Short mmCIF file of C-alpha atoms (C1' of nucleotides) in Angstrom, two decimals:
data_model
loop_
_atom_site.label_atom_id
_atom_site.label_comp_id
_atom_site.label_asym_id
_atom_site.label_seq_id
_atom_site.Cartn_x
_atom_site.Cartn_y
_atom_site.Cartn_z
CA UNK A 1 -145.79 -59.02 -132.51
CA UNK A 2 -145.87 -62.18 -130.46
CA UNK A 3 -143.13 -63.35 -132.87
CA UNK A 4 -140.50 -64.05 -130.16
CA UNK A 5 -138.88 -66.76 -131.44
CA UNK A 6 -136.05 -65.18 -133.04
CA UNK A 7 -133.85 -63.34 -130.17
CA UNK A 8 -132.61 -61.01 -132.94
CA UNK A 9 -134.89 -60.60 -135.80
CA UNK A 10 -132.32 -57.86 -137.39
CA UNK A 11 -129.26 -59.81 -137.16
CA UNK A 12 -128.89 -60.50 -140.73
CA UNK A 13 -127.46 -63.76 -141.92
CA UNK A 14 -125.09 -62.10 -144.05
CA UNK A 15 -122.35 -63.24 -142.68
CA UNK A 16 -121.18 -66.25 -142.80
CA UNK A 17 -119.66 -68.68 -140.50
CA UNK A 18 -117.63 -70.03 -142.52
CA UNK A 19 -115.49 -67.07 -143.67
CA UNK A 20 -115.17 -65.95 -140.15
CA UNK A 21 -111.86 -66.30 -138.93
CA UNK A 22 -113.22 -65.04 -135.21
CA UNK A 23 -113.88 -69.12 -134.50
CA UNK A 24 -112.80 -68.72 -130.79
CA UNK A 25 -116.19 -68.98 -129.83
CA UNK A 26 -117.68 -71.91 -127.72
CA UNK A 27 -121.60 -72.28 -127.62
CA UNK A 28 -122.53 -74.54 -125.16
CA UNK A 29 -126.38 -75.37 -125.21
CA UNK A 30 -128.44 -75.36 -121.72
CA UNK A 31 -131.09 -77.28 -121.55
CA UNK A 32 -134.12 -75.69 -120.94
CA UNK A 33 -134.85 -74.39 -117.89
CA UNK A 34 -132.83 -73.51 -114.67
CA UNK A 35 -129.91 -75.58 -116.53
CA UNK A 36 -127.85 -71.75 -116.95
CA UNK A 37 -129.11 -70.29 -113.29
CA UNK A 38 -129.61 -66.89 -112.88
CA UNK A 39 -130.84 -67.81 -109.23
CA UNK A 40 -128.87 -68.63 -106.77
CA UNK A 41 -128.69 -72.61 -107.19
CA UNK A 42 -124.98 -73.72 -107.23
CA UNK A 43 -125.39 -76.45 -110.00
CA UNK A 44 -124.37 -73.38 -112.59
CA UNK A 45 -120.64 -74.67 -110.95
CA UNK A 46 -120.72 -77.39 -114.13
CA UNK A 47 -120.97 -74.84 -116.45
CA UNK A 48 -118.27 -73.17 -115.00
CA UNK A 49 -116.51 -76.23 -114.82
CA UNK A 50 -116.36 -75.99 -118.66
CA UNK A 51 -115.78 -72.49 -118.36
CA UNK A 52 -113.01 -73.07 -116.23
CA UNK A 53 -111.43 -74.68 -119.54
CA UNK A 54 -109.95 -71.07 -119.82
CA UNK A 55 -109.02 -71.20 -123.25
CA UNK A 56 -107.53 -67.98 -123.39
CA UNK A 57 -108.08 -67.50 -126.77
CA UNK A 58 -112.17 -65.92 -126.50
CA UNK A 59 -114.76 -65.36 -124.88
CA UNK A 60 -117.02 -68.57 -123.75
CA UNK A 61 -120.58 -68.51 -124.92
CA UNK A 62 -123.36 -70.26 -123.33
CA UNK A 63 -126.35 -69.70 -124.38
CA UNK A 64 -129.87 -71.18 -123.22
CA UNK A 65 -133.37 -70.39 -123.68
CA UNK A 66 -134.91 -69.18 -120.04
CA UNK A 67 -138.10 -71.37 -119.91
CA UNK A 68 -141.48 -69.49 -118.66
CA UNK A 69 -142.10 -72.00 -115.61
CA UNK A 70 -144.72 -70.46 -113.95
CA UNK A 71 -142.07 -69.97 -110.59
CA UNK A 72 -139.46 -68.80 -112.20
CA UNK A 73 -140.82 -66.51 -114.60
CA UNK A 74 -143.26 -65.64 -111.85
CA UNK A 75 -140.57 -64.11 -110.05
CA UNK A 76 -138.23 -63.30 -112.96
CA UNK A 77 -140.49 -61.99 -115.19
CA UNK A 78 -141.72 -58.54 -115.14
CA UNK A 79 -145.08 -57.15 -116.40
CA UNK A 80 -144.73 -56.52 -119.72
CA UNK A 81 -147.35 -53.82 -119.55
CA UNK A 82 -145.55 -51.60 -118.30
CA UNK A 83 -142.46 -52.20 -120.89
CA UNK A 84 -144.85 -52.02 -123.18
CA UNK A 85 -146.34 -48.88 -122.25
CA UNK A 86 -142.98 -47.41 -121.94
CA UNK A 87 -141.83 -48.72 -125.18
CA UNK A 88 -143.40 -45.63 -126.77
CA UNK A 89 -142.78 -42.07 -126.16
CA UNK A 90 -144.96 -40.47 -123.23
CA UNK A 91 -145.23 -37.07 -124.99
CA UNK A 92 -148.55 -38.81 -126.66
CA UNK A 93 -151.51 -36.83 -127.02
CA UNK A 94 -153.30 -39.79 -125.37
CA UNK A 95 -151.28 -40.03 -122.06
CA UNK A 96 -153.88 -39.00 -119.30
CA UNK A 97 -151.98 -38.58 -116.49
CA UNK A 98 -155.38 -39.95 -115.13
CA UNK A 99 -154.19 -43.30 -116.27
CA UNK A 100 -150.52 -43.22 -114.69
CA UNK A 101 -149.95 -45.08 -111.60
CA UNK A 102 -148.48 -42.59 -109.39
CA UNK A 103 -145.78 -44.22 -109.01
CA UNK A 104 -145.65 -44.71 -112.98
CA UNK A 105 -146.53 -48.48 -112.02
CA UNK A 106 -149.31 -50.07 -114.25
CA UNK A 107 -151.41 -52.74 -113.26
CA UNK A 108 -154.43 -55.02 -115.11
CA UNK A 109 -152.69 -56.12 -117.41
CA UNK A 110 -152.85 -59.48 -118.05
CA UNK A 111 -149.19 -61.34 -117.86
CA UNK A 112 -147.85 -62.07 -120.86
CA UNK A 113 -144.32 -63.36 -120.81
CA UNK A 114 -141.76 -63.06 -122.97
CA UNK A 115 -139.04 -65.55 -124.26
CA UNK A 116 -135.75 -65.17 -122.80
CA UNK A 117 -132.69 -66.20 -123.47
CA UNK A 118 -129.47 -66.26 -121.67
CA UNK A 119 -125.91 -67.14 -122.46
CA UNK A 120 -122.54 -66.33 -120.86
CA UNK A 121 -119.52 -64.66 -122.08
CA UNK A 122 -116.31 -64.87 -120.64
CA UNK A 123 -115.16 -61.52 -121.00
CA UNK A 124 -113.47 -58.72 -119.12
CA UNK A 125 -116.03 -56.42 -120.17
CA UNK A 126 -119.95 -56.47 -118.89
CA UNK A 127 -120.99 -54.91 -121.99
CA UNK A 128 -121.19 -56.74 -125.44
CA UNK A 129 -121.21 -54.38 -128.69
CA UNK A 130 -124.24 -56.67 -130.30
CA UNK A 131 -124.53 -53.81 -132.31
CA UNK A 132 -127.62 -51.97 -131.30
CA UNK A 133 -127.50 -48.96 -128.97
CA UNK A 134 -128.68 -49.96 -125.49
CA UNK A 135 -129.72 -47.32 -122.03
CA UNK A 136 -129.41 -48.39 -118.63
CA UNK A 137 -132.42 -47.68 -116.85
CA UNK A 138 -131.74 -49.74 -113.98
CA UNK A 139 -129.03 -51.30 -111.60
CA UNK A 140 -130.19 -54.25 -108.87
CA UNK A 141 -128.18 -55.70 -106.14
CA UNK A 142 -129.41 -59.48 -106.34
CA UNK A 143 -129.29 -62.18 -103.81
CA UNK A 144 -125.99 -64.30 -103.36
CA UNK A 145 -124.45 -62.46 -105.89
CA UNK A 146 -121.95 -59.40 -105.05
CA UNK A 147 -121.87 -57.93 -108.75
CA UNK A 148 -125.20 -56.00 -109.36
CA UNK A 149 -127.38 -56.38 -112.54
CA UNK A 150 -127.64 -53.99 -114.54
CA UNK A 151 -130.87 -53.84 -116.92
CA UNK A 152 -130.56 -52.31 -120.33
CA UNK A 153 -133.39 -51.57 -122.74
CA UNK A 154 -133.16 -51.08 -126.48
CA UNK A 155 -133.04 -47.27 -126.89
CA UNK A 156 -134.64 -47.57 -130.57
CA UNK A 157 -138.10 -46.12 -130.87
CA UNK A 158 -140.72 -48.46 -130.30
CA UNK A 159 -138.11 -51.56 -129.46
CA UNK A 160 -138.51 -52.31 -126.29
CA UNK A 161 -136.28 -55.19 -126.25
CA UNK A 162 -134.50 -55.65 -122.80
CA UNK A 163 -131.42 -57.16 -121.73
CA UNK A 164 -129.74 -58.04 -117.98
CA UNK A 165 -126.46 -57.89 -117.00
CA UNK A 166 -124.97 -59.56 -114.20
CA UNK A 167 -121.68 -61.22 -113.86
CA UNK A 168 -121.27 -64.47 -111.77
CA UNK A 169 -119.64 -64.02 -108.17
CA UNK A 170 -118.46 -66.96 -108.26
CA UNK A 171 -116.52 -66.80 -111.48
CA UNK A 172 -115.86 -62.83 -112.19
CA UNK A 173 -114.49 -63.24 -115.62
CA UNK A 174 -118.53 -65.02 -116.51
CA UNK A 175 -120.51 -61.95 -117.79
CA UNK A 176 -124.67 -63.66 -117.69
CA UNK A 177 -126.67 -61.45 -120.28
CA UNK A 178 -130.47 -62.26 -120.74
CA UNK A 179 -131.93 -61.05 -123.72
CA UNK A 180 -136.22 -60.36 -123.47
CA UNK A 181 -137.99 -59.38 -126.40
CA UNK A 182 -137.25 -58.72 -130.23
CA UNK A 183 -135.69 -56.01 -131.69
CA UNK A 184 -137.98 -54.20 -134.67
CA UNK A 185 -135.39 -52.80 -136.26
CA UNK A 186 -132.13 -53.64 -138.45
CA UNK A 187 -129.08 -53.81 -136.44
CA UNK A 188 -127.45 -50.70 -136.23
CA UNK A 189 -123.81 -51.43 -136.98
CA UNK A 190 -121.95 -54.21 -138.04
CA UNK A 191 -119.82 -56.14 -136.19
CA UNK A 192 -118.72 -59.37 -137.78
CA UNK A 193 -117.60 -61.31 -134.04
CA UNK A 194 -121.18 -61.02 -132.93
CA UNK A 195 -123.36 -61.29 -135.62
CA UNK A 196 -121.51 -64.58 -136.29
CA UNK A 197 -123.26 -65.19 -132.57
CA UNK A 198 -126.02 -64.47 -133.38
CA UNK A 199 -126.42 -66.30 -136.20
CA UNK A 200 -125.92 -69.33 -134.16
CA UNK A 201 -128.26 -67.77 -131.60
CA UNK A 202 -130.88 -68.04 -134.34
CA UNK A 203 -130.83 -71.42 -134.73
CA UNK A 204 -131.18 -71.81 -131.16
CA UNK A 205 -134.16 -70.12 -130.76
CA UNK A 206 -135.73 -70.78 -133.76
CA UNK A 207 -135.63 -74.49 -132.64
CA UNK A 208 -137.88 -73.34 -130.13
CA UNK A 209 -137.51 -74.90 -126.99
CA UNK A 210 -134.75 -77.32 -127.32
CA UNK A 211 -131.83 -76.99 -128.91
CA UNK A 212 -129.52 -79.01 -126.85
CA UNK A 213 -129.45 -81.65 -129.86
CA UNK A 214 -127.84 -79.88 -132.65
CA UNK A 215 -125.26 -78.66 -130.53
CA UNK A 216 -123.23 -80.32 -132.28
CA UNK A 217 -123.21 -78.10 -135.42
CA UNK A 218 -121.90 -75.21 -133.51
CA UNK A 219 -117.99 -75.90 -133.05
CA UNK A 220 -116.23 -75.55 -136.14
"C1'" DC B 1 -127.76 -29.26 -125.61
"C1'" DG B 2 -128.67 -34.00 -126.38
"C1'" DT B 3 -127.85 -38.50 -124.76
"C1'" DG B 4 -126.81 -41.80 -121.49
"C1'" DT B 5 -125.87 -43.12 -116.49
"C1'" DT B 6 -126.67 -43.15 -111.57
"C1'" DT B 7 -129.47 -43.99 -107.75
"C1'" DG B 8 -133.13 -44.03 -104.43
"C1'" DA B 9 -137.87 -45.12 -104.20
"C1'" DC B 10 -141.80 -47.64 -105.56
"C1'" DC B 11 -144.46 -51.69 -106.89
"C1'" DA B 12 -145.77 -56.50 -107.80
"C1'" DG B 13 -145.13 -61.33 -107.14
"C1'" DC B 14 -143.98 -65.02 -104.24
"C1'" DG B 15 -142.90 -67.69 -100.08
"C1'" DC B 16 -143.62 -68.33 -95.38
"C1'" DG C 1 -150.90 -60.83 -93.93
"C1'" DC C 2 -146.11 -59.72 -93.93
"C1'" DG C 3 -141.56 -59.49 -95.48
"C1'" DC C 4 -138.28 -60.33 -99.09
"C1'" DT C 5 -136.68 -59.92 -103.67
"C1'" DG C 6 -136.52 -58.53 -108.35
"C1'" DG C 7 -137.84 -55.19 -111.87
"C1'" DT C 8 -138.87 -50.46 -113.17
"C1'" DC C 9 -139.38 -45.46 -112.89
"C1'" DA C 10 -137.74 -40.97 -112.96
"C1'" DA C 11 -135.20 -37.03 -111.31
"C1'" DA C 12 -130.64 -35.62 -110.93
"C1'" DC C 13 -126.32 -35.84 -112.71
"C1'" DA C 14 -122.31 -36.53 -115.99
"C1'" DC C 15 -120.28 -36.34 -120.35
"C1'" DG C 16 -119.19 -35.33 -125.23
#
DNA sequence: CGTGTTTGACCAGCGC
DNA sequence: GCGCTGGTCAAACACG
């Protein structure tokens, strides 16, 4: 279960790049860490110098793998407990109410973080169709940011993959999505533009913490 | 009626 | 220790 290293275990490689004629994608690697900010440093304006490209064609990608520095994620992060818990449904036999946090908060558990990754669309729309069904169970007004965040989890049962929204105030059209977790189950329904992301998103993650050198293979 | 969204409150972590 | 901020819960609500 600690297999995180694929974002999207279910996004089946059978598509293939090469066919696709949707090649208006542009995957920009971010090195490691704070490279693709989601906090309120203002070095993200490079990226968004290359976003500013505005190739009207597609959406820009940008994708990067959130490293689990002990500050960021410290802050970032969120007890996975408590995901976890929720991952399943509460009408168990099991749940003692004894054991609920009154305010549904649980605590003791040890912190165990989670791989994320990150990339940014250019897009008029906040929501992607990956192809998997998604519930809002949250919305966040962050810090130096007017657009809330919007957190999503993975309505599948027992997939308690989560996802962030938040678009960039300083460039509107940048959509940021974070990805946490892996999904247990097959994608839900096709759809060719993204899967061919994710496919590249694989070999991303599955390069495991940097993946800034074969960025090179993505444009075609 | 089932599913998803909205929204205010709560909690934990971190910095000062 | 206190305040701030981000993340989550859950009841109420909306919609098909």
């Amino acid at each position: 279960m600690e297999n995180y290293h694929m974002l999207f275990g279910a996004a089946t490689a059978a598509t293939q790049p090469s066919s696709s004629t949707s090649n208006s994608y542009n995957f920009l690697a971010a090195g490691g860490t704070s490279g693709l900010q989601l906090r309120d440093h203002d070095r993200g304006r490079q990226q968004q110098q290359q976003a500013g490209h505005n190739h009207s064609g597609g959406p820009l990608f940008l994708a990067a793998e959130l490293s689990n520095s002990s500050k960021d994620a410290g802050s970032g992060a969120s007890p996975p407990a408590a995901a976890a818990g929720h991952g399943e449904t509460s009408a168990g036999p099991g749940a003692a109410e004894a054991d609920r946090a009154p305010a549904g908060k649980r605590k003791g558990e040890k912190k165990e973080r989670r791989p994320r990754y990150a990339f940014q669309t250019r897009s008029q729309v906040d929501i992607l169709d990956d192809g998997y069904r998604w519930r809002k169970y949250g919305q966040k007004a962050v810090k130096n940011n007017k657009f809330p965040r919007s957190y999503y989890r993975c309505t599948h049962q027992g997939c308690n993959v989560k996802k962030q929204v938040q678009r960039l105030s300083r460039d509107e059209a940048v959509v940021v999505t974070t990805y946490e977790g892996t999904h247990t189950h097959p994608i839900e329904k096709s759809n060719d533009n993204f899967e061919h992301i994710l496919t590249q998103m694989q070999i991303y993650s599955g390069m495991g913490s940097n993946f800034s050198s074969s960025s090179h293979n993505m444009f075609h």
